[in-house]
Amino acid sequence: TQYELDEFTTSKSHVVEILLYAALLSLLVSRDLLDLLTVVADDEIVFPPERWAATFRSHAQLLLHELGEYLGYSPPPLLERLIEDAQKIHQQRPILQERLVTATQPRGEA
Protein backbone atom coordinates (compact mmCIF):
# COMPACT_ATOMS: atom_id res chain seq x y z
CA THR A 1 0.00 0.00 0.00
CA GLN A 2 2.79 2.47 0.77
CA TYR A 3 4.20 2.15 -2.74
CA GLU A 4 0.77 2.38 -4.43
CA LEU A 5 1.66 -0.31 -6.95
CA ASP A 6 -2.02 -0.72 -7.79
CA GLU A 7 -1.95 2.80 -9.27
CA PHE A 8 0.31 1.71 -12.16
CA THR A 9 -1.68 0.67 -15.19
CA THR A 10 0.43 -1.70 -17.19
CA SER A 11 0.06 -5.18 -18.53
CA LYS A 12 3.75 -5.57 -19.36
CA SER A 13 5.21 -8.25 -17.15
CA HIS A 14 8.73 -6.77 -17.14
CA VAL A 15 7.40 -3.42 -15.84
CA VAL A 16 5.44 -5.16 -13.09
CA GLU A 17 8.51 -7.22 -12.18
CA ILE A 18 10.73 -4.12 -11.97
CA LEU A 19 8.15 -2.34 -9.79
CA LEU A 20 7.94 -5.31 -7.45
CA TYR A 21 11.73 -5.56 -7.14
CA ALA A 22 11.98 -1.82 -6.49
CA ALA A 23 9.30 -2.05 -3.80
CA LEU A 24 10.98 -5.04 -2.17
CA LEU A 25 14.40 -3.38 -2.17
CA SER A 26 12.90 -0.20 -0.73
CA LEU A 27 11.16 -2.20 1.98
CA LEU A 28 14.40 -4.00 2.91
CA VAL A 29 16.37 -0.76 3.08
CA SER A 30 13.60 0.94 5.04
CA ARG A 31 13.43 -1.85 7.62
CA ASP A 32 17.22 -2.03 8.02
CA LEU A 33 17.40 1.71 8.50
CA LEU A 34 14.54 1.57 11.02
CA ASP A 35 16.38 -1.16 12.92
CA LEU A 36 19.47 1.04 13.03
CA LEU A 37 17.47 4.03 14.27
CA THR A 38 15.81 1.91 16.93
CA VAL A 39 19.24 0.88 18.26
CA VAL A 40 20.60 4.45 18.20
CA ALA A 41 17.48 6.25 19.52
CA ASP A 42 16.40 6.53 23.14
CA ASP A 43 14.46 3.55 24.44
CA GLU A 44 11.23 5.55 24.89
CA ILE A 45 11.10 6.72 21.26
CA VAL A 46 8.50 4.88 19.18
CA PHE A 47 8.40 4.76 15.37
CA PRO A 48 4.80 4.09 14.20
CA PRO A 49 4.87 2.09 10.91
CA GLU A 50 2.86 4.56 8.82
CA ARG A 51 4.83 7.52 10.12
CA TRP A 52 8.11 5.74 9.46
CA ALA A 53 7.03 4.82 5.91
CA ALA A 54 6.13 8.46 5.19
CA THR A 55 9.42 9.67 6.70
CA PHE A 56 11.45 7.18 4.69
CA ARG A 57 9.60 8.08 1.49
CA SER A 58 10.10 11.81 2.02
CA HIS A 59 13.84 11.36 2.55
CA ALA A 60 14.41 8.76 -0.19
CA GLN A 61 16.07 11.19 -2.61
CA LEU A 62 18.55 12.33 0.05
CA LEU A 63 19.23 8.72 1.04
CA LEU A 64 20.00 7.81 -2.58
CA HIS A 65 22.29 10.81 -2.89
CA GLU A 66 24.18 9.92 0.29
CA LEU A 67 24.42 6.28 -0.74
CA GLY A 68 25.73 7.26 -4.16
CA GLU A 69 28.41 9.45 -2.61
CA TYR A 70 29.37 6.70 -0.16
CA LEU A 71 29.72 4.21 -3.02
CA GLY A 72 31.74 6.66 -5.09
CA TYR A 73 29.20 7.48 -7.79
CA SER A 74 29.44 10.97 -9.19
CA PRO A 75 26.19 12.94 -9.35
CA PRO A 76 24.68 13.66 -12.77
CA PRO A 77 25.55 17.02 -14.34
CA LEU A 78 22.40 18.69 -13.01
CA LEU A 79 22.91 22.22 -14.32
CA GLU A 80 23.74 21.01 -17.81
CA ARG A 81 20.66 18.78 -17.83
CA LEU A 82 18.40 21.60 -16.66
CA ILE A 83 19.71 23.96 -19.33
CA GLU A 84 19.37 21.33 -22.06
CA ASP A 85 15.91 20.11 -21.04
CA ALA A 86 14.53 23.62 -20.58
CA GLN A 87 15.29 24.37 -24.23
CA LYS A 88 13.59 21.26 -25.65
CA ILE A 89 10.11 21.49 -27.11
CA HIS A 90 8.37 18.17 -27.46
CA GLN A 91 7.43 17.74 -31.12
CA GLN A 92 4.15 16.03 -30.19
CA ARG A 93 2.83 19.10 -28.40
CA PRO A 94 1.68 21.59 -31.05
CA ILE A 95 -0.35 23.62 -28.51
CA LEU A 96 2.78 24.24 -26.46
CA GLN A 97 4.67 25.22 -29.61
CA GLU A 98 1.88 27.60 -30.60
CA ARG A 99 1.90 29.21 -27.15
CA LEU A 100 5.66 29.63 -27.35
CA VAL A 101 5.43 31.30 -30.76
CA THR A 102 2.71 33.72 -29.66
CA ALA A 103 4.43 34.43 -26.35
CA THR A 104 7.69 35.36 -28.03
CA GLN A 105 6.13 37.64 -30.66
CA PRO A 106 6.06 41.39 -30.07
CA ARG A 107 2.65 42.55 -28.76
CA GLY A 108 1.57 44.16 -32.02
CA GLU A 109 1.99 40.94 -34.09
CA ALA A 110 0.05 38.53 -31.86
CSV table of C-alpha atoms in Angstrom, one decimal:
chain,number,residue,atom,x,y,z
A,1,THR,CA,0.0,0.0,0.0
A,2,GLN,CA,2.8,2.5,0.8
A,3,TYR,CA,4.2,2.1,-2.7
A,4,GLU,CA,0.8,2.4,-4.4
A,5,LEU,CA,1.7,-0.3,-7.0
A,6,ASP,CA,-2.0,-0.7,-7.8
A,7,GLU,CA,-1.9,2.8,-9.3
A,8,PHE,CA,0.3,1.7,-12.2
A,9,THR,CA,-1.7,0.7,-15.2
A,10,THR,CA,0.4,-1.7,-17.2
A,11,SER,CA,0.1,-5.2,-18.5
A,12,LYS,CA,3.7,-5.6,-19.4
A,13,SER,CA,5.2,-8.3,-17.2
A,14,HIS,CA,8.7,-6.8,-17.1
A,15,VAL,CA,7.4,-3.4,-15.8
A,16,VAL,CA,5.4,-5.2,-13.1
A,17,GLU,CA,8.5,-7.2,-12.2
A,18,ILE,CA,10.7,-4.1,-12.0
A,19,LEU,CA,8.2,-2.3,-9.8
A,20,LEU,CA,7.9,-5.3,-7.5
A,21,TYR,CA,11.7,-5.6,-7.1
A,22,ALA,CA,12.0,-1.8,-6.5
A,23,ALA,CA,9.3,-2.0,-3.8
A,24,LEU,CA,11.0,-5.0,-2.2
A,25,LEU,CA,14.4,-3.4,-2.2
A,26,SER,CA,12.9,-0.2,-0.7
A,27,LEU,CA,11.2,-2.2,2.0
A,28,LEU,CA,14.4,-4.0,2.9
A,29,VAL,CA,16.4,-0.8,3.1
A,30,SER,CA,13.6,0.9,5.0
A,31,ARG,CA,13.4,-1.8,7.6
A,32,ASP,CA,17.2,-2.0,8.0
A,33,LEU,CA,17.4,1.7,8.5
A,34,LEU,CA,14.5,1.6,11.0
A,35,ASP,CA,16.4,-1.2,12.9
A,36,LEU,CA,19.5,1.0,13.0
A,37,LEU,CA,17.5,4.0,14.3
A,38,THR,CA,15.8,1.9,16.9
A,39,VAL,CA,19.2,0.9,18.3
A,40,VAL,CA,20.6,4.4,18.2
A,41,ALA,CA,17.5,6.3,19.5
A,42,ASP,CA,16.4,6.5,23.1
A,43,ASP,CA,14.5,3.5,24.4
A,44,GLU,CA,11.2,5.5,24.9
A,45,ILE,CA,11.1,6.7,21.3
A,46,VAL,CA,8.5,4.9,19.2
A,47,PHE,CA,8.4,4.8,15.4
A,48,PRO,CA,4.8,4.1,14.2
A,49,PRO,CA,4.9,2.1,10.9
A,50,GLU,CA,2.9,4.6,8.8
A,51,ARG,CA,4.8,7.5,10.1
A,52,TRP,CA,8.1,5.7,9.5
A,53,ALA,CA,7.0,4.8,5.9
A,54,ALA,CA,6.1,8.5,5.2
A,55,THR,CA,9.4,9.7,6.7
A,56,PHE,CA,11.4,7.2,4.7
A,57,ARG,CA,9.6,8.1,1.5
A,58,SER,CA,10.1,11.8,2.0
A,59,HIS,CA,13.8,11.4,2.5
A,60,ALA,CA,14.4,8.8,-0.2
A,61,GLN,CA,16.1,11.2,-2.6
A,62,LEU,CA,18.5,12.3,0.1
A,63,LEU,CA,19.2,8.7,1.0
A,64,LEU,CA,20.0,7.8,-2.6
A,65,HIS,CA,22.3,10.8,-2.9
A,66,GLU,CA,24.2,9.9,0.3
A,67,LEU,CA,24.4,6.3,-0.7
A,68,GLY,CA,25.7,7.3,-4.2
A,69,GLU,CA,28.4,9.4,-2.6
A,70,TYR,CA,29.4,6.7,-0.2
A,71,LEU,CA,29.7,4.2,-3.0
A,72,GLY,CA,31.7,6.7,-5.1
A,73,TYR,CA,29.2,7.5,-7.8
A,74,SER,CA,29.4,11.0,-9.2
A,75,PRO,CA,26.2,12.9,-9.3
A,76,PRO,CA,24.7,13.7,-12.8
A,77,PRO,CA,25.6,17.0,-14.3
A,78,LEU,CA,22.4,18.7,-13.0
A,79,LEU,CA,22.9,22.2,-14.3
A,80,GLU,CA,23.7,21.0,-17.8
A,81,ARG,CA,20.7,18.8,-17.8
A,82,LEU,CA,18.4,21.6,-16.7
A,83,ILE,CA,19.7,24.0,-19.3
A,84,GLU,CA,19.4,21.3,-22.1
A,85,ASP,CA,15.9,20.1,-21.0
A,86,ALA,CA,14.5,23.6,-20.6
A,87,GLN,CA,15.3,24.4,-24.2
A,88,LYS,CA,13.6,21.3,-25.6
A,89,ILE,CA,10.1,21.5,-27.1
A,90,HIS,CA,8.4,18.2,-27.5
A,91,GLN,CA,7.4,17.7,-31.1
A,92,GLN,CA,4.2,16.0,-30.2
A,93,ARG,CA,2.8,19.1,-28.4
A,94,PRO,CA,1.7,21.6,-31.1
A,95,ILE,CA,-0.4,23.6,-28.5
A,96,LEU,CA,2.8,24.2,-26.5
A,97,GLN,CA,4.7,25.2,-29.6
A,98,GLU,CA,1.9,27.6,-30.6
A,99,ARG,CA,1.9,29.2,-27.1
A,100,LEU,CA,5.7,29.6,-27.4
A,101,VAL,CA,5.4,31.3,-30.8
A,102,THR,CA,2.7,33.7,-29.7
A,103,ALA,CA,4.4,34.4,-26.3
A,104,THR,CA,7.7,35.4,-28.0
A,105,GLN,CA,6.1,37.6,-30.7
A,106,PRO,CA,6.1,41.4,-30.1
A,107,ARG,CA,2.6,42.5,-28.8
A,108,GLY,CA,1.6,44.2,-32.0
A,109,GLU,CA,2.0,40.9,-34.1
A,110,ALA,CA,0.1,38.5,-31.9
